[in-house]
Coordinates of C-alpha atoms and ligand atoms in Angstrom, one line a residue:
M170 CA 115.3 -32.0 50.5
N171 CA 114.8 -35.7 51.3
L172 CA 113.0 -35.3 54.6
P173 CA 109.6 -37.0 54.9
L174 CA 107.3 -34.0 55.5
E175 CA 104.5 -34.7 58.0
P176 CA 101.0 -34.0 56.6
F177 CA 99.8 -33.1 60.1
R178 CA 100.7 -30.8 63.0
I179 CA 100.8 -31.7 66.6
K180 CA 97.8 -30.9 68.9
T181 CA 98.4 -33.1 71.9
V182 CA 101.9 -34.2 73.2
E183 CA 102.8 -37.1 75.4
P184 CA 106.0 -36.6 77.3
I185 CA 108.8 -39.4 77.0
H186 CA 111.9 -39.8 79.0
L187 CA 115.3 -41.4 78.6
V188 CA 116.0 -43.0 82.0
D189 CA 119.8 -43.1 82.9
R190 CA 122.2 -45.9 81.8
Q191 CA 122.4 -47.4 85.3
T192 CA 118.6 -47.7 85.4
R193 CA 118.5 -49.2 82.0
E194 CA 121.0 -51.8 83.0
K195 CA 119.1 -52.7 86.1
L196 CA 115.8 -52.8 84.1
I197 CA 117.1 -55.1 81.3
R198 CA 118.4 -57.6 83.8
E199 CA 115.2 -57.5 85.8
A200 CA 113.4 -58.2 82.6
G201 CA 115.3 -61.3 82.0
F202 CA 116.8 -59.7 78.9
N203 CA 113.4 -59.7 77.3
V204 CA 112.2 -56.3 76.2
F205 CA 108.5 -57.2 76.3
R206 CA 109.0 -57.4 80.1
I207 CA 110.3 -53.8 80.5
P208 CA 107.7 -51.2 81.8
A209 CA 106.9 -48.9 78.8
E210 CA 107.5 -45.8 81.0
S211 CA 111.2 -46.5 81.0
I212 CA 111.5 -46.8 77.2
F213 CA 112.4 -43.6 75.2
I214 CA 111.6 -44.7 71.7
D215 CA 109.3 -47.6 71.4
L216 CA 109.7 -49.5 68.1
L217 CA 108.4 -52.7 69.5
T218 CA 105.4 -52.6 67.2
D219 CA 103.3 -50.5 65.0
S220 CA 100.3 -52.2 66.4
G221 CA 97.8 -50.2 68.5
T222 CA 100.4 -47.5 68.8
S223 CA 99.1 -45.0 66.3
A224 CA 98.2 -41.5 67.1
M225 CA 94.6 -40.9 66.2
S226 CA 93.5 -37.8 64.3
D227 CA 91.2 -35.0 65.7
Y228 CA 88.6 -36.5 63.3
Q229 CA 88.8 -39.9 65.1
W230 CA 88.9 -38.4 68.6
A231 CA 85.8 -36.4 67.7
G232 CA 84.3 -39.8 66.7
I233 CA 85.1 -41.2 70.1
M234 CA 82.7 -38.6 71.6
M235 CA 80.0 -40.0 69.2
G236 CA 80.3 -43.5 70.7
D237 CA 76.8 -45.2 70.9
E238 CA 77.2 -47.8 73.6
S239 CA 74.0 -49.7 73.0
Y240 CA 74.4 -53.4 73.4
A241 CA 72.6 -54.0 70.2
G242 CA 72.4 -52.1 67.0
S243 CA 74.9 -49.3 67.8
R244 CA 75.0 -46.7 65.1
N245 CA 78.8 -46.9 65.1
F246 CA 78.5 -50.5 64.0
Y247 CA 76.5 -49.5 61.0
H248 CA 79.0 -46.7 60.1
L249 CA 81.8 -49.2 60.2
Q250 CA 79.9 -51.8 58.2
E251 CA 79.1 -49.2 55.6
T252 CA 82.8 -48.1 55.6
V253 CA 84.2 -51.5 55.3
K254 CA 81.7 -52.2 52.3
Q255 CA 82.7 -49.1 50.6
I256 CA 86.4 -49.6 51.0
M257 CA 86.7 -53.3 50.6
G258 CA 83.4 -54.4 49.0
F259 CA 82.5 -57.0 51.6
E260 CA 79.0 -57.3 52.7
F261 CA 79.4 -59.1 56.0
L262 CA 81.3 -57.8 58.9
L263 CA 82.3 -59.3 62.4
P264 CA 84.1 -56.9 64.7
T265 CA 86.6 -58.4 67.1
H266 CA 88.7 -56.9 69.8
Q267 CA 91.8 -57.4 67.8
G268 CA 93.3 -59.5 64.9
R269 CA 94.1 -62.7 66.7
A270 CA 90.5 -63.0 67.9
A271 CA 89.4 -62.9 64.4
E272 CA 91.9 -65.6 63.5
N273 CA 90.7 -67.8 66.3
I274 CA 87.1 -67.4 65.3
L275 CA 87.7 -68.1 61.6
F276 CA 90.2 -71.0 62.1
S277 CA 88.1 -72.7 64.9
T278 CA 85.2 -72.6 62.4
V279 CA 86.9 -73.7 59.1
L280 CA 89.9 -75.7 60.1
K281 CA 90.3 -79.2 61.6
K282 CA 93.2 -81.3 62.7
G283 CA 95.4 -82.4 59.8
D284 CA 94.4 -79.5 57.6
V285 CA 97.0 -77.3 55.8
V286 CA 96.9 -73.5 55.5
P287 CA 99.3 -72.0 52.8
N288 CA 100.3 -68.3 53.4
N289 CA 103.1 -66.1 52.0
I290 CA 104.5 -66.2 55.6
H291 CA 102.2 -66.6 58.6
F292 CA 102.5 -63.9 61.3
D293 CA 103.3 -65.6 64.7
T294 CA 99.8 -65.4 66.1
T295 CA 98.4 -66.6 62.9
R296 CA 100.7 -69.6 62.8
A297 CA 100.0 -70.3 66.5
N298 CA 96.2 -70.1 65.9
V299 CA 96.5 -72.6 63.0
E300 CA 98.9 -74.9 64.9
Y301 CA 96.7 -74.8 68.0
I302 CA 93.9 -76.6 66.0
G303 CA 96.5 -79.2 64.9
A304 CA 96.7 -78.0 61.3
T305 CA 99.8 -77.1 59.5
A306 CA 100.9 -73.5 58.7
L307 CA 102.7 -73.6 55.4
D308 CA 104.8 -70.7 54.3
C309 CA 104.9 -70.3 50.5
V310 CA 106.6 -67.0 49.9
I311 CA 108.7 -66.6 46.8
D312 CA 112.4 -67.5 47.4
E313 CA 113.5 -63.9 47.1
G314 CA 111.4 -63.1 50.2
L315 CA 113.7 -65.3 52.3
H316 CA 116.9 -63.5 51.3
P317 CA 117.3 -60.1 53.0
E318 CA 119.9 -58.8 50.5
V319 CA 117.9 -59.7 47.3
E320 CA 116.1 -56.7 45.8
H321 CA 112.6 -57.4 44.5
P322 CA 109.7 -54.9 44.3
F323 CA 107.2 -57.4 45.7
K324 CA 109.1 -59.7 48.0
G325 CA 105.8 -60.5 49.9
N326 CA 104.5 -62.5 46.9
M327 CA 103.4 -66.0 47.2
D328 CA 105.1 -68.5 45.0
A329 CA 102.4 -69.9 42.8
E330 CA 104.4 -73.1 42.2
K331 CA 104.8 -73.8 45.9
L332 CA 101.0 -73.3 46.3
N333 CA 100.3 -75.7 43.4
A334 CA 102.7 -78.2 44.9
A335 CA 100.9 -78.0 48.2
I336 CA 97.6 -78.5 46.5
R337 CA 98.9 -81.5 44.6
K338 CA 100.4 -83.0 47.8
Y339 CA 97.6 -82.5 50.2
G340 CA 94.6 -82.2 48.0
A341 CA 92.2 -79.2 47.9
E342 CA 89.9 -80.8 50.5
Q343 CA 92.7 -80.6 53.1
I344 CA 93.2 -76.9 52.4
P345 CA 90.2 -75.0 53.8
L346 CA 91.6 -71.8 52.9
V347 CA 94.6 -70.0 51.3
S348 CA 95.7 -66.8 52.9
V349 CA 98.1 -63.9 51.8
T350 CA 99.4 -61.4 54.3
L351 CA 99.3 -57.8 53.2
T352 CA 102.1 -56.6 53.7
N353 CA 104.2 -59.6 54.5
N354 CA 105.0 -58.7 58.2
S355 CA 107.3 -61.7 59.1
G356 CA 109.1 -61.4 55.7
G357 CA 110.1 -57.8 56.2
G358 CA 106.9 -55.8 55.7
Q359 CA 107.2 -56.5 52.0
P360 CA 104.3 -55.9 49.6
V361 CA 102.3 -58.4 47.4
S362 CA 101.7 -57.2 43.8
M363 CA 98.2 -57.2 42.3
E364 CA 99.6 -59.5 39.6
N365 CA 100.3 -62.0 42.3
I366 CA 96.9 -61.5 44.0
R367 CA 95.3 -62.1 40.8
Q368 CA 97.3 -65.2 40.0
I369 CA 96.8 -66.8 43.6
S370 CA 93.1 -66.1 43.5
R371 CA 92.8 -67.8 40.1
I372 CA 94.5 -70.9 41.5
C373 CA 92.2 -70.9 44.4
R374 CA 89.1 -70.5 42.3
E375 CA 90.3 -73.4 40.0
H376 CA 90.5 -75.7 43.1
S377 CA 87.4 -74.1 44.9
I378 CA 89.5 -73.0 47.9
P379 CA 88.5 -69.9 49.7
F380 CA 91.0 -67.1 49.4
F381 CA 91.5 -64.8 52.3
F382 CA 93.8 -61.8 53.2
D383 CA 95.4 -61.2 56.5
A384 CA 95.0 -57.5 55.7
A385 CA 96.4 -55.6 58.6
R386 CA 98.5 -53.3 56.4
F387 CA 96.2 -53.3 53.4
A388 CA 96.7 -49.5 52.7
E389 CA 100.5 -49.6 52.8
N390 CA 100.3 -52.6 50.5
A391 CA 98.1 -50.7 48.1
Y392 CA 100.5 -47.7 48.1
F393 CA 103.4 -50.0 47.3
I394 CA 101.3 -51.3 44.3
K395 CA 100.8 -47.7 43.1
L396 CA 104.5 -47.0 43.5
R397 CA 105.9 -50.1 41.9
E398 CA 103.4 -51.7 39.6
K399 CA 103.3 -49.7 36.4
E400 CA 99.7 -50.5 35.6
F401 CA 98.6 -48.6 38.7
Q402 CA 100.9 -45.6 38.8
N403 CA 97.9 -43.3 38.1
T404 CA 95.2 -45.3 39.8
P405 CA 93.9 -43.7 43.0
V406 CA 94.8 -45.8 46.1
K407 CA 91.1 -46.3 47.0
E408 CA 90.6 -48.1 43.6
I409 CA 93.6 -50.2 44.0
V410 CA 92.3 -51.3 47.5
R411 CA 88.8 -52.2 45.9
E412 CA 90.5 -54.2 43.3
M413 CA 92.7 -56.1 45.7
F414 CA 89.9 -57.2 47.8
S415 CA 87.7 -58.0 44.8
Y416 CA 89.9 -61.2 44.3
A417 CA 89.4 -62.5 47.9
D418 CA 86.5 -64.2 49.5
G419 CA 87.2 -62.5 52.8
C420 CA 89.8 -61.1 55.1
W421 CA 90.7 -60.8 58.7
V422 CA 92.2 -57.5 59.9
S423 CA 94.1 -56.5 62.9
A424 CA 92.8 -52.8 62.9
K425 CA 95.6 -51.7 65.2
K426 CA 97.8 -51.2 62.2
D427 CA 96.1 -49.5 59.1
G428 CA 92.9 -49.0 61.0
L429 CA 94.8 -46.2 63.0
V430 CA 93.2 -47.3 66.2
N431 CA 94.6 -48.5 69.5
I432 CA 92.4 -51.5 69.7
G433 CA 90.2 -53.5 67.2
G434 CA 89.9 -55.9 64.5
F435 CA 87.4 -57.6 62.2
I436 CA 86.5 -60.3 59.7
A437 CA 84.8 -59.2 56.6
L438 CA 83.3 -61.7 54.0
K439 CA 81.2 -62.3 50.9
D440 CA 79.8 -65.6 51.9
E441 CA 76.6 -65.3 54.1
A442 CA 76.6 -69.0 55.2
L443 CA 80.0 -68.8 56.6
F444 CA 79.1 -65.4 58.2
Q445 CA 76.2 -67.0 60.0
K446 CA 78.6 -69.7 61.4
L447 CA 81.3 -67.3 62.5
Q448 CA 78.6 -65.1 64.1
N449 CA 77.6 -67.9 66.5
L450 CA 81.2 -68.2 67.8
L451 CA 81.6 -64.4 67.8
I452 CA 78.7 -64.2 70.3
L453 CA 80.2 -66.9 72.4
R454 CA 83.8 -65.4 72.5
E455 CA 83.7 -61.7 71.8
G456 CA 80.2 -60.4 72.2
F457 CA 77.0 -59.5 70.4
P458 CA 77.6 -59.1 66.6
T459 CA 77.1 -55.3 66.5
Y460 CA 80.0 -54.7 69.0
G461 CA 82.0 -57.9 68.9
G462 CA 84.5 -57.1 71.7
L463 CA 84.7 -53.4 71.2
A464 CA 83.0 -50.3 72.6
G465 CA 80.8 -48.3 70.3
R466 CA 83.4 -45.4 70.5
D467 CA 86.1 -47.9 69.3
L468 CA 83.9 -48.9 66.3
E469 CA 83.6 -45.2 65.3
A470 CA 87.3 -44.5 65.7
L471 CA 88.1 -47.4 63.4
A472 CA 85.5 -46.4 60.8
R473 CA 87.2 -43.0 60.7
G474 CA 90.7 -44.5 60.8
L475 CA 90.0 -46.5 57.7
Q476 CA 89.1 -43.3 56.0
D477 CA 92.1 -41.5 57.2
V478 CA 94.5 -44.2 56.3
L479 CA 93.6 -44.0 52.5
Q480 CA 94.6 -40.4 52.1
E481 CA 97.4 -40.5 49.6
E482 CA 99.3 -37.6 51.4
Y483 CA 99.4 -39.7 54.5
L484 CA 100.5 -42.9 52.6
H485 CA 103.3 -41.0 50.8
Y486 CA 104.6 -39.6 54.1
R487 CA 104.3 -43.0 55.9
I488 CA 106.3 -44.9 53.3
E489 CA 108.9 -42.0 53.1
H490 CA 109.2 -41.8 56.8
T491 CA 110.0 -45.5 57.2
A492 CA 112.4 -45.3 54.3
Y493 CA 114.1 -42.4 56.0
L494 CA 115.3 -44.5 58.9
G495 CA 116.1 -47.4 56.6
N496 CA 118.3 -45.1 54.3
L497 CA 120.1 -43.7 57.5
L498 CA 121.0 -47.3 58.4
I499 CA 122.1 -48.2 54.9
D500 CA 124.4 -45.1 54.9
A501 CA 125.8 -46.2 58.2
G502 CA 126.7 -49.7 56.6
I503 CA 124.1 -51.5 58.9
P504 CA 122.7 -54.5 56.9
I505 CA 118.9 -54.3 56.5
V506 CA 116.2 -56.1 54.7
K507 CA 115.9 -54.6 51.2
P508 CA 113.8 -53.0 49.8
I509 CA 112.7 -51.0 52.9
G510 CA 109.3 -52.3 54.0
G511 CA 106.2 -50.3 54.8
H512 CA 105.9 -50.3 58.6
A513 CA 109.3 -51.1 59.7
V514 CA 112.9 -51.5 59.1
Y515 CA 114.4 -55.0 59.7
I516 CA 118.0 -55.4 60.6
D517 CA 119.6 -58.5 59.1
V518 CA 121.3 -59.9 62.3
K519 CA 123.0 -62.9 60.7
K520 CA 125.1 -60.2 58.8
F521 CA 125.2 -57.7 61.6
L522 CA 126.4 -60.1 64.3
P523 CA 127.9 -63.0 62.5
N524 CA 129.9 -64.2 65.6
I525 CA 126.8 -65.0 67.6
P526 CA 125.3 -68.3 66.6
Q527 CA 121.4 -68.6 66.2
S528 CA 121.5 -71.0 69.3
M529 CA 122.5 -68.0 71.4
F530 CA 119.8 -65.7 70.1
P531 CA 121.7 -62.9 68.3
G532 CA 118.6 -61.0 67.3
Q533 CA 117.6 -60.8 71.0
A534 CA 121.1 -59.7 71.8
L535 CA 120.7 -56.8 69.6
T536 CA 117.4 -55.8 71.2
V537 CA 119.2 -55.9 74.5
A538 CA 122.0 -53.6 73.1
L539 CA 119.4 -51.1 71.7
Y540 CA 117.8 -50.7 75.1
R541 CA 121.1 -50.6 77.0
E542 CA 122.6 -48.0 74.7
G543 CA 119.6 -45.8 73.8
G544 CA 116.5 -46.8 75.6
I545 CA 115.1 -48.0 72.4
R546 CA 112.9 -51.0 72.1
G547 CA 112.8 -53.2 69.0
V548 CA 111.7 -56.7 68.6
E549 CA 113.4 -60.0 67.6
I550 CA 111.9 -61.9 64.7
G551 CA 114.3 -64.8 64.6
S552 CA 115.5 -67.8 66.6
L553 CA 113.7 -66.8 69.8
M554 CA 110.3 -66.3 68.0
F555 CA 110.5 -69.2 65.6
A556 CA 113.2 -71.9 66.3
A557 CA 111.4 -75.2 66.9
K558 CA 112.6 -78.5 68.3
D559 CA 111.9 -81.6 66.2
P560 CA 109.7 -83.8 68.4
Q561 CA 111.2 -86.9 67.0
T562 CA 115.0 -86.2 66.9
G563 CA 115.1 -83.4 69.5
E564 CA 117.1 -81.4 67.1
W565 CA 116.6 -77.7 66.9
H566 CA 115.5 -76.1 63.5
Y567 CA 116.3 -72.3 63.3
P568 CA 114.5 -70.0 60.8
E569 CA 116.1 -68.8 57.7
L570 CA 115.8 -65.2 58.7
E571 CA 117.2 -63.6 61.9
L572 CA 115.9 -60.2 62.1
V573 CA 115.4 -57.4 64.5
R574 CA 112.3 -55.2 63.6
L575 CA 112.2 -51.5 64.3
A576 CA 108.4 -51.0 63.8
I577 CA 107.3 -47.5 63.3
P578 CA 104.1 -46.4 65.0
R579 CA 101.9 -44.3 62.7
R580 CA 102.0 -40.5 63.1
V581 CA 103.9 -40.7 66.5
Y582 CA 107.6 -40.2 66.2
T583 CA 109.3 -37.3 64.3
V584 CA 112.3 -37.2 62.0
S585 CA 114.6 -36.3 65.0
H586 CA 113.5 -39.4 66.9
L587 CA 114.3 -41.6 63.8
T588 CA 117.7 -39.8 63.5
Y589 CA 118.5 -40.6 67.2
V590 CA 117.7 -44.3 66.6
A591 CA 120.1 -44.4 63.7
E592 CA 122.9 -42.8 65.7
I593 CA 122.5 -45.4 68.5
L594 CA 122.7 -48.2 66.1
S595 CA 125.8 -46.7 64.5
A596 CA 127.3 -46.7 68.1
I597 CA 126.3 -50.3 68.7
A598 CA 127.9 -51.2 65.3
K599 CA 131.3 -49.8 66.3
N600 CA 131.4 -52.2 69.4
R601 CA 129.4 -55.1 68.0
N602 CA 132.1 -57.6 68.9
Q603 CA 131.5 -56.9 72.6
L604 CA 127.8 -58.1 72.4
K605 CA 127.1 -61.3 74.4
G606 CA 124.9 -64.2 73.4
L607 CA 121.8 -65.4 75.5
R608 CA 120.6 -68.5 76.9
L609 CA 117.0 -69.5 77.8
V610 CA 116.2 -69.8 81.5
Y611 CA 112.4 -70.1 81.1
E612 CA 110.1 -70.7 78.1
P613 CA 106.4 -71.1 77.8
P614 CA 105.0 -73.9 75.5
F615 CA 104.0 -71.5 72.6
L616 CA 104.6 -67.8 71.6
R617 CA 107.6 -68.0 74.0
H618 CA 109.2 -64.7 72.9
F619 CA 106.5 -62.8 74.9
T620 CA 107.4 -64.1 78.2
A621 CA 110.7 -66.0 77.9
I622 CA 113.5 -65.2 80.5
L623 CA 117.0 -65.3 79.2
K624 CA 120.6 -64.9 80.7
E625 CA 123.7 -63.4 79.1
V626 CA 126.4 -65.8 78.2
E627 CA 130.0 -65.3 77.0
L628 CA 130.6 -66.5 73.3
Ligands
F0G809 N1 98.3 -60.5 61.4 C1 99.4 -59.8 61.2 C2 100.0 -59.6 59.7 C3 99.9 -59.0 62.2 O1 101.0 -58.3 62.0 C4 99.3 -59.2 63.5 C5 99.8 -58.5 64.6 C6 98.2 -60.0 63.6 C7 97.8 -60.7 62.5 C8 97.6 -60.2 65.0 O2 96.8 -59.1 65.2 O3 97.8 -58.2 67.4 O4 95.6 -57.4 66.6 O5 95.9 -59.7 67.5 N2 101.0 -57.9 64.5 C9 101.5 -57.1 65.7 C10 103.0 -56.8 65.3 C11 101.4 -57.7 67.0 O6 103.6 -56.4 66.1 O7 103.4 -57.0 64.1 P1 96.5 -58.5 66.8

């Protein structure tokens, strides 16, 4: 039997509904062909994101009742601090309300205009937070990571040569930190190997550049290391996690992923001087250092979520569950990024819809079809999210990858739900030549995919 067996049973249920086709048609038009603008109650299977959409365990819900809502010195903060120290080895903790607040506080403190931040691939909020300061977000993923059809066990790895070239070009003084995203979300949820982490940290140390992880999906990354890196096949995941973080100076985490909570984030660090500086900004932007933008109960749910996520039975199921959907799509001849990532299946839209040019947002066109046909919400990670106009020439640059991500919330959807998604995609594949392109009607100055309004156009 190849079914991913859930290591939990269901104690609370949340009804979901498939609204009729006519209503879906009306809603997608009213939303300006942007699935971010559709009310979630009219979505049947929501694969927009795995962020903040996890189901919490009874252990976490019990922790919610143990919230200590003191303004200063909440016991839940100490529990979280102790848990992060135990799991990641970092002494200093700054809780934030979510990942991008952590990025903002860290980058506003350490970056200045003209600096450069190498990463494997920056996630969109990370890139936006770097660029907002006037610094450059430089993607240095290995070439394999840019080619959806190329199989590589660790396609999230950073290319050491690209990093060295950046250090030669800009000089270490212009690179206040190097970051590696675990797993590499914008490149297909692909993991980074321990060997690569060691290598990148060595380069950073040689040049005295602080090395950070964007560690939203650190547990999934660690499980892939166990599965795919021979040296670690018998190592407990907790030890793998400890070793991963031992090579870094710090990390920022959107806890809405592997923290298994609906809201939360943090920065964790080794350096006390940097911690002090960040703390001042934390107080200004998020709140007192022992709650930092979260309620005491949220801190407790997070401390417990970080323990839950490292259970190997859970991680085994999690990776298999995602692979289950990916394999159904492969069997149906739908091109996806390979190997299948940890938190999502990514459809390779350049291959799936070759007749729609990137200037007409083919990825977005597929998200529209998913909603129309099945009430399913996925997200475009392609030309709508990343295409940029050259300020000098006015020419558009389109991203190498044009993907639609089907992100899988943790412990939420069953095997039947995923089977339904694969069936809808197979139906779309049969009529793919009828899909229309899109044109922008409204776009904000940055992070435009969230609020853009589009119009369908004939090819
Ligand atoms: N870094 C990574 C790798 C992420 O995937 C995200 C969020 C963030 C930072 C920002 O964290 O949302 O808590 O502010 N990713 C979500 C997603 C939104 O859908 O992949 P946040």
